Structures are given as structure tokens and as C-alpha cells.
Amino acid sequence: MPLRRLPALGSLRAFEAAGRLSSFKAAAAELAVTPGAVSQQIRGLEEDLGVKLFTRAVRSVTLTEAGQKLQPALTTAFLQIKDAVDEVRPRGSQPLRVSASGPVISKWLLPRLHRFSERYPDLGVTISGGDELRDCEPGEVFIRFNDTPGTNAFCHKLCDEFLVPLASPELVERLNLRKPADLLRAPLLHHLSDPQFAQAPDWPAWFVAAGMDPANARHGMRFDPRSADHAIDAAVNGAGVVLGRWFLARSDMVEGRLVMPFGPILPMNVSYYILCRSGAERSPDIAAFINWIREESAASADGACLTYATG
């Protein structure tokens, strides 16, 4: 195919990010655009190619056979372009690269990132989605959610994570949710745990901790392990009560979109870490970001939101 017949670069970037992250929302966060813009770019690409690249459900997208063929090749191509650009870019002008999972980006990092930009207006930051544990490259910082850091790089623990029942204030009022037993008549939202966190609690475990029969905790909508942010957003929109990750839901709780009607609160035994290449923590740009995110995570973990809405 002559190069002039290639689809628009923006549409290819949008498709590659959405395919790699299995989420239009996470792709939008990585590309610093709206989910609607990502969807529009991908629809344009599908029309250009004459094939469907995604199977779209209400809250999830999966690659079609054609999409599965195209996405890995594009990922490899964009990585090669990145390496080539890095080779010719003058030293010291490369932006700080921050890698985190889609839920951490959308629910925790993006609502706070403006404060970093205000403090360091001359420091460029590139955000990318990812949750794998691998060696950090120069100028790269990872935010990872894991039971162990799993690397020999510089690592600092930010905070632990807890699971708490969360619902919109309107749903709590409408269903009169005052005690755990009231959940028997409420829709539940299940965020399925990543298989690597075999001991992470779920709704049945929460029912046991609340002194209730776990057999009554099976009903409701389910979200896959990469969709913790979608489960929280569904609760914000009144779809049900989610056993949500408190650290991720912090902004929604502070701003009153979600409340915790009652306990118990369950530890996940999984923590958030910030990592970079050993020795890179002393470079000015990375040190600035690490110090800032330590301040932000400490403020997020101060427990001010761990109060029950119903007293």
C-alpha cells in the first residue's frame, strides 16, 4: 500500500491504545483526549478499512479477529517510532514518562495531575497505560498495584488498598440502605479480582465479615479485573452498590458522588508502589514526581473518607 493510502495517524493511535488497553476510556486517558474522540477516530478507521475492529458491549470492548491481527503490529510500529524519536531528541528534553493501569490513571491520577503541572509547569509528562512488571527505561516511572513490587528497581510503597461498600447518595436514600442486611434488596456491582490476587476479598467475603450468608451475594452486574474504574463509575450513576477500591474512589467520595453507607471495611492485602530505574530517583525530574505523588497518596490515605454516611 502506498504511504499516501495509509489511514490517518490519529485513528491508528486511537485504535492501538484502545486495543492494547481493552478500553476506550483508558485509551482516552493515555492520549489526553475524550472517550468520545477515541470512539470517533476508531469508527472512522473502521469505515476506512471496511472492517469492524471492535465488538462493542455496554461497558466493554473486545477486539474482533481483524482487530487482533492489526493491534500487535501497530504496537510494535509505534514503539519503533518512539525509539527512533528518542534517538534524535536532545538529551534532557525528553518528557517524564509515567506508566499506570487504566483505572489508576482515570480515577486517581488525572483528577490530581493539574496540581503537578501547576507546581512544575516546565516539566513535561507523558502518561501511558500499563500494569505489567518489567524493567523501567531511563526517564520512566511506574505506578503499580501489586502484593509485592517484583523488581530490583528503586521502589517506594505509596499506600495500602481497602475494599468498601459504595453507592450514590441517591441510591442510598431511595433504597434506605442503613445496615448490611439492606443489601439483600439492593443491586450489587462485582469487580472481579485479578487472578494474581487470589486472596483479594469479594462480595461473598464481605457478606461473611458482616455476619451474613455469602450465598446471598451472588446477584448483580460483573466487571472484569481491568475495569475497577468502570465498576466505580456504574455506582456513581446509580446502577448499584459496589465493593470498591477506596483509594481509587477517593475523589468520588470527597466530591459527594459516592458514600459508604456502612462497614465492614476489608483490607485487600495489595498495595500501590512507585518504581523507577535504580539511581534514577535522584534525577531532578523523577525526584520531583516521586515527591509529589508521595504527598498526594499520603493525603488520599489519611482516612478522612472512611466514615459512614448513615452514622
PDB file of N, CA, C and O in Angstrom, residues 186-219:
ATOM      1  N   ALA A 186     -30.743  -4.744  47.331  1.00  0.00           N
ATOM      2  CA  ALA A 186     -30.032  -3.759  46.512  1.00  0.00           C
ATOM      3  C   ALA A 186     -29.268  -4.462  45.395  1.00  0.00           C
ATOM      4  O   ALA A 186     -28.759  -5.572  45.586  1.00  0.00           O
ATOM      5  N   PRO A 187     -29.164  -3.854  44.233  1.00  0.00           N
ATOM      6  CA  PRO A 187     -28.321  -4.429  43.169  1.00  0.00           C
ATOM      7  C   PRO A 187     -26.844  -4.316  43.549  1.00  0.00           C
ATOM      8  O   PRO A 187     -26.400  -3.272  44.030  1.00  0.00           O
ATOM      9  N   LEU A 188     -26.106  -5.390  43.366  1.00  0.00           N
ATOM     10  CA  LEU A 188     -24.681  -5.408  43.683  1.00  0.00           C
ATOM     11  C   LEU A 188     -23.862  -5.288  42.394  1.00  0.00           C
ATOM     12  O   LEU A 188     -24.238  -5.815  41.353  1.00  0.00           O
ATOM     13  N   LEU A 189     -22.734  -4.596  42.489  1.00  0.00           N
ATOM     14  CA  LEU A 189     -21.791  -4.474  41.392  1.00  0.00           C
ATOM     15  C   LEU A 189     -20.523  -5.218  41.792  1.00  0.00           C
ATOM     16  O   LEU A 189     -19.902  -4.874  42.805  1.00  0.00           O
ATOM     17  N   HIS A 190     -20.151  -6.209  41.021  1.00  0.00           N
ATOM     18  CA  HIS A 190     -18.990  -7.044  41.338  1.00  0.00           C
ATOM     19  C   HIS A 190     -17.817  -6.637  40.459  1.00  0.00           C
ATOM     20  O   HIS A 190     -17.902  -6.704  39.225  1.00  0.00           O
ATOM     21  N   HIS A 191     -16.711  -6.231  41.095  1.00  0.00           N
ATOM     22  CA  HIS A 191     -15.461  -6.037  40.361  1.00  0.00           C
ATOM     23  C   HIS A 191     -14.637  -7.295  40.562  1.00  0.00           C
ATOM     24  O   HIS A 191     -14.150  -7.557  41.666  1.00  0.00           O
ATOM     25  N   LEU A 192     -14.505  -8.089  39.527  1.00  0.00           N
ATOM     26  CA  LEU A 192     -13.792  -9.361  39.646  1.00  0.00           C
ATOM     27  C   LEU A 192     -12.314  -9.109  39.888  1.00  0.00           C
ATOM     28  O   LEU A 192     -11.697  -8.253  39.249  1.00  0.00           O
ATOM     29  N   SER A 193     -11.711  -9.854  40.796  1.00  0.00           N
ATOM     30  CA  SER A 193     -10.309  -9.668  41.158  1.00  0.00           C
ATOM     31  C   SER A 193      -9.395 -10.261  40.101  1.00  0.00           C
ATOM     32  O   SER A 193      -9.718 -11.268  39.462  1.00  0.00           O
ATOM     33  N   ASP A 194      -8.254  -9.627  39.939  1.00  0.00           N
ATOM     34  CA  ASP A 194      -7.218 -10.172  39.071  1.00  0.00           C
ATOM     35  C   ASP A 194      -6.784 -11.524  39.625  1.00  0.00           C
ATOM     36  O   ASP A 194      -6.590 -11.671  40.833  1.00  0.00           O
ATOM     37  N   PRO A 195      -6.628 -12.545  38.773  1.00  0.00           N
ATOM     38  CA  PRO A 195      -6.231 -13.871  39.263  1.00  0.00           C
ATOM     39  C   PRO A 195      -4.943 -13.869  40.081  1.00  0.00           C
ATOM     40  O   PRO A 195      -4.739 -14.742  40.932  1.00  0.00           O
ATOM     41  N   GLN A 196      -4.057 -12.873  39.842  1.00  0.00           N
ATOM     42  CA  GLN A 196      -2.816 -12.859  40.606  1.00  0.00           C
ATOM     43  C   GLN A 196      -3.052 -12.482  42.066  1.00  0.00           C
ATOM     44  O   GLN A 196      -2.197 -12.699  42.914  1.00  0.00           O
ATOM     45  N   PHE A 197      -4.238 -11.909  42.373  1.00  0.00           N
ATOM     46  CA  PHE A 197      -4.554 -11.559  43.755  1.00  0.00           C
ATOM     47  C   PHE A 197      -5.591 -12.544  44.284  1.00  0.00           C
ATOM     48  O   PHE A 197      -6.750 -12.208  44.504  1.00  0.00           O
ATOM     49  N   ALA A 198      -5.158 -13.778  44.457  1.00  0.00           N
ATOM     50  CA  ALA A 198      -6.091 -14.856  44.791  1.00  0.00           C
ATOM     51  C   ALA A 198      -6.790 -14.622  46.119  1.00  0.00           C
ATOM     52  O   ALA A 198      -7.904 -15.102  46.334  1.00  0.00           O
ATOM     53  N   GLN A 199      -6.162 -13.870  47.007  1.00  0.00           N
ATOM     54  CA  GLN A 199      -6.733 -13.681  48.338  1.00  0.00           C
ATOM     55  C   GLN A 199      -7.563 -12.403  48.457  1.00  0.00           C
ATOM     56  O   GLN A 199      -8.044 -12.082  49.544  1.00  0.00           O
ATOM     57  N   ALA A 200      -7.732 -11.675  47.375  1.00  0.00           N
ATOM     58  CA  ALA A 200      -8.489 -10.425  47.451  1.00  0.00           C
ATOM     59  C   ALA A 200      -9.949 -10.713  47.796  1.00  0.00           C
ATOM     60  O   ALA A 200     -10.567 -11.593  47.195  1.00  0.00           O
ATOM     61  N   PRO A 201     -10.541  -9.987  48.736  1.00  0.00           N
ATOM     62  CA  PRO A 201     -11.945 -10.228  49.111  1.00  0.00           C
ATOM     63  C   PRO A 201     -12.896  -9.872  47.972  1.00  0.00           C
ATOM     64  O   PRO A 201     -12.576  -9.099  47.077  1.00  0.00           O
ATOM     65  N   ASP A 202     -14.113 -10.435  48.039  1.00  0.00           N
ATOM     66  CA  ASP A 202     -15.177 -10.109  47.103  1.00  0.00           C
ATOM     67  C   ASP A 202     -16.466  -9.956  47.901  1.00  0.00           C
ATOM     68  O   ASP A 202     -16.449  -9.977  49.137  1.00  0.00           O
ATOM     69  N   TRP A 203     -17.587  -9.774  47.215  1.00  0.00           N
ATOM     70  CA  TRP A 203     -18.840  -9.586  47.929  1.00  0.00           C
ATOM     71  C   TRP A 203     -19.176 -10.761  48.861  1.00  0.00           C
ATOM     72  O   TRP A 203     -19.596 -10.540  50.006  1.00  0.00           O
ATOM     73  N   PRO A 204     -19.011 -12.027  48.439  1.00  0.00           N
ATOM     74  CA  PRO A 204     -19.281 -13.110  49.392  1.00  0.00           C
ATOM     75  C   PRO A 204     -18.416 -13.009  50.655  1.00  0.00           C
ATOM     76  O   PRO A 204     -18.909 -13.245  51.768  1.00  0.00           O
ATOM     77  N   ALA A 205     -17.125 -12.653  50.495  1.00  0.00           N
ATOM     78  CA  ALA A 205     -16.265 -12.496  51.675  1.00  0.00           C
ATOM     79  C   ALA A 205     -16.754 -11.344  52.550  1.00  0.00           C
ATOM     80  O   ALA A 205     -16.701 -11.429  53.785  1.00  0.00           O
ATOM     81  N   TRP A 206     -17.215 -10.270  51.907  1.00  0.00           N
ATOM     82  CA  TRP A 206     -17.742  -9.139  52.682  1.00  0.00           C
ATOM     83  C   TRP A 206     -18.994  -9.557  53.443  1.00  0.00           C
ATOM     84  O   TRP A 206     -19.175  -9.183  54.606  1.00  0.00           O
ATOM     85  N   PHE A 207     -19.887 -10.324  52.805  1.00  0.00           N
ATOM     86  CA  PHE A 207     -21.093 -10.799  53.489  1.00  0.00           C
ATOM     87  C   PHE A 207     -20.717 -11.618  54.726  1.00  0.00           C
ATOM     88  O   PHE A 207     -21.344 -11.494  55.781  1.00  0.00           O
ATOM     89  N   VAL A 208     -19.699 -12.481  54.607  1.00  0.00           N
ATOM     90  CA  VAL A 208     -19.257 -13.275  55.757  1.00  0.00           C
ATOM     91  C   VAL A 208     -18.758 -12.349  56.865  1.00  0.00           C
ATOM     92  O   VAL A 208     -19.100 -12.524  58.046  1.00  0.00           O
ATOM     93  N   ALA A 209     -17.952 -11.345  56.501  1.00  0.00           N
ATOM     94  CA  ALA A 209     -17.427 -10.408  57.504  1.00  0.00           C
ATOM     95  C   ALA A 209     -18.546  -9.625  58.177  1.00  0.00           C
ATOM     96  O   ALA A 209     -18.417  -9.217  59.338  1.00  0.00           O
ATOM     97  N   ALA A 210     -19.649  -9.414  57.455  1.00  0.00           N
ATOM     98  CA  ALA A 210     -20.787  -8.683  58.010  1.00  0.00           C
ATOM     99  C   ALA A 210     -21.756  -9.608  58.752  1.00  0.00           C
ATOM    100  O   ALA A 210     -22.809  -9.160  59.214  1.00  0.00           O
ATOM    101  N   GLY A 211     -21.412 -10.917  58.865  1.00  0.00           N
ATOM    102  CA  GLY A 211     -22.264 -11.860  59.567  1.00  0.00           C
ATOM    103  C   GLY A 211     -23.462 -12.314  58.762  1.00  0.00           C
ATOM    104  O   GLY A 211     -24.494 -12.687  59.337  1.00  0.00           O
ATOM    105  N   MET A 212     -23.336 -12.307  57.433  1.00  0.00           N
ATOM    106  CA  MET A 212     -24.444 -12.661  56.553  1.00  0.00           C
ATOM    107  C   MET A 212     -24.091 -13.888  55.713  1.00  0.00           C
ATOM    108  O   MET A 212     -22.923 -14.250  55.590  1.00  0.00           O
ATOM    109  N   ASP A 213     -25.097 -14.492  55.122  1.00  0.00           N
ATOM    110  CA  ASP A 213     -24.911 -15.694  54.303  1.00  0.00           C
ATOM    111  C   ASP A 213     -24.297 -15.288  52.955  1.00  0.00           C
ATOM    112  O   ASP A 213     -24.915 -14.535  52.183  1.00  0.00           O
ATOM    113  N   PRO A 214     -23.094 -15.779  52.607  1.00  0.00           N
ATOM    114  CA  PRO A 214     -22.466 -15.393  51.333  1.00  0.00           C
ATOM    115  C   PRO A 214     -23.234 -15.869  50.110  1.00  0.00           C
ATOM    116  O   PRO A 214     -23.029 -15.347  49.012  1.00  0.00           O
ATOM    117  N   ALA A 215     -24.132 -16.849  50.287  1.00  0.00           N
ATOM    118  CA  ALA A 215     -24.927 -17.316  49.153  1.00  0.00           C
ATOM    119  C   ALA A 215     -25.844 -16.223  48.616  1.00  0.00           C
ATOM    120  O   ALA A 215     -26.293 -16.286  47.474  1.00  0.00           O
ATOM    121  N   ASN A 216     -26.100 -15.203  49.429  1.00  0.00           N
ATOM    122  CA  ASN A 216     -26.971 -14.101  49.011  1.00  0.00           C
ATOM    123  C   ASN A 216     -26.208 -12.985  48.308  1.00  0.00           C
ATOM    124  O   ASN A 216     -26.792 -11.933  48.014  1.00  0.00           O
ATOM    125  N   ALA A 217     -24.913 -13.204  48.053  1.00  0.00           N
ATOM    126  CA  ALA A 217     -24.081 -12.141  47.468  1.00  0.00           C
ATOM    127  C   ALA A 217     -23.713 -12.420  46.023  1.00  0.00           C
ATOM    128  O   ALA A 217     -22.769 -11.835  45.508  1.00  0.00           O
ATOM    129  N   ARG A 218     -24.448 -13.279  45.356  1.00  0.00           N
ATOM    130  CA  ARG A 218     -24.061 -13.680  44.002  1.00  0.00           C
ATOM    131  C   ARG A 218     -24.737 -12.855  42.913  1.00  0.00           C
ATOM    132  O   ARG A 218     -24.308 -12.894  41.765  1.00  0.00           O
ATOM    133  N   HIS A 219     -25.794 -12.126  43.239  1.00  0.00           N
ATOM    134  CA  HIS A 219     -26.556 -11.428  42.208  1.00  0.00           C
ATOM    135  C   HIS A 219     -25.865 -10.122  41.816  1.00  0.00           C
ATOM    136  O   HIS A 219     -25.046  -9.581  42.544  1.00  0.00           O
TER     137      HIS A 219
END
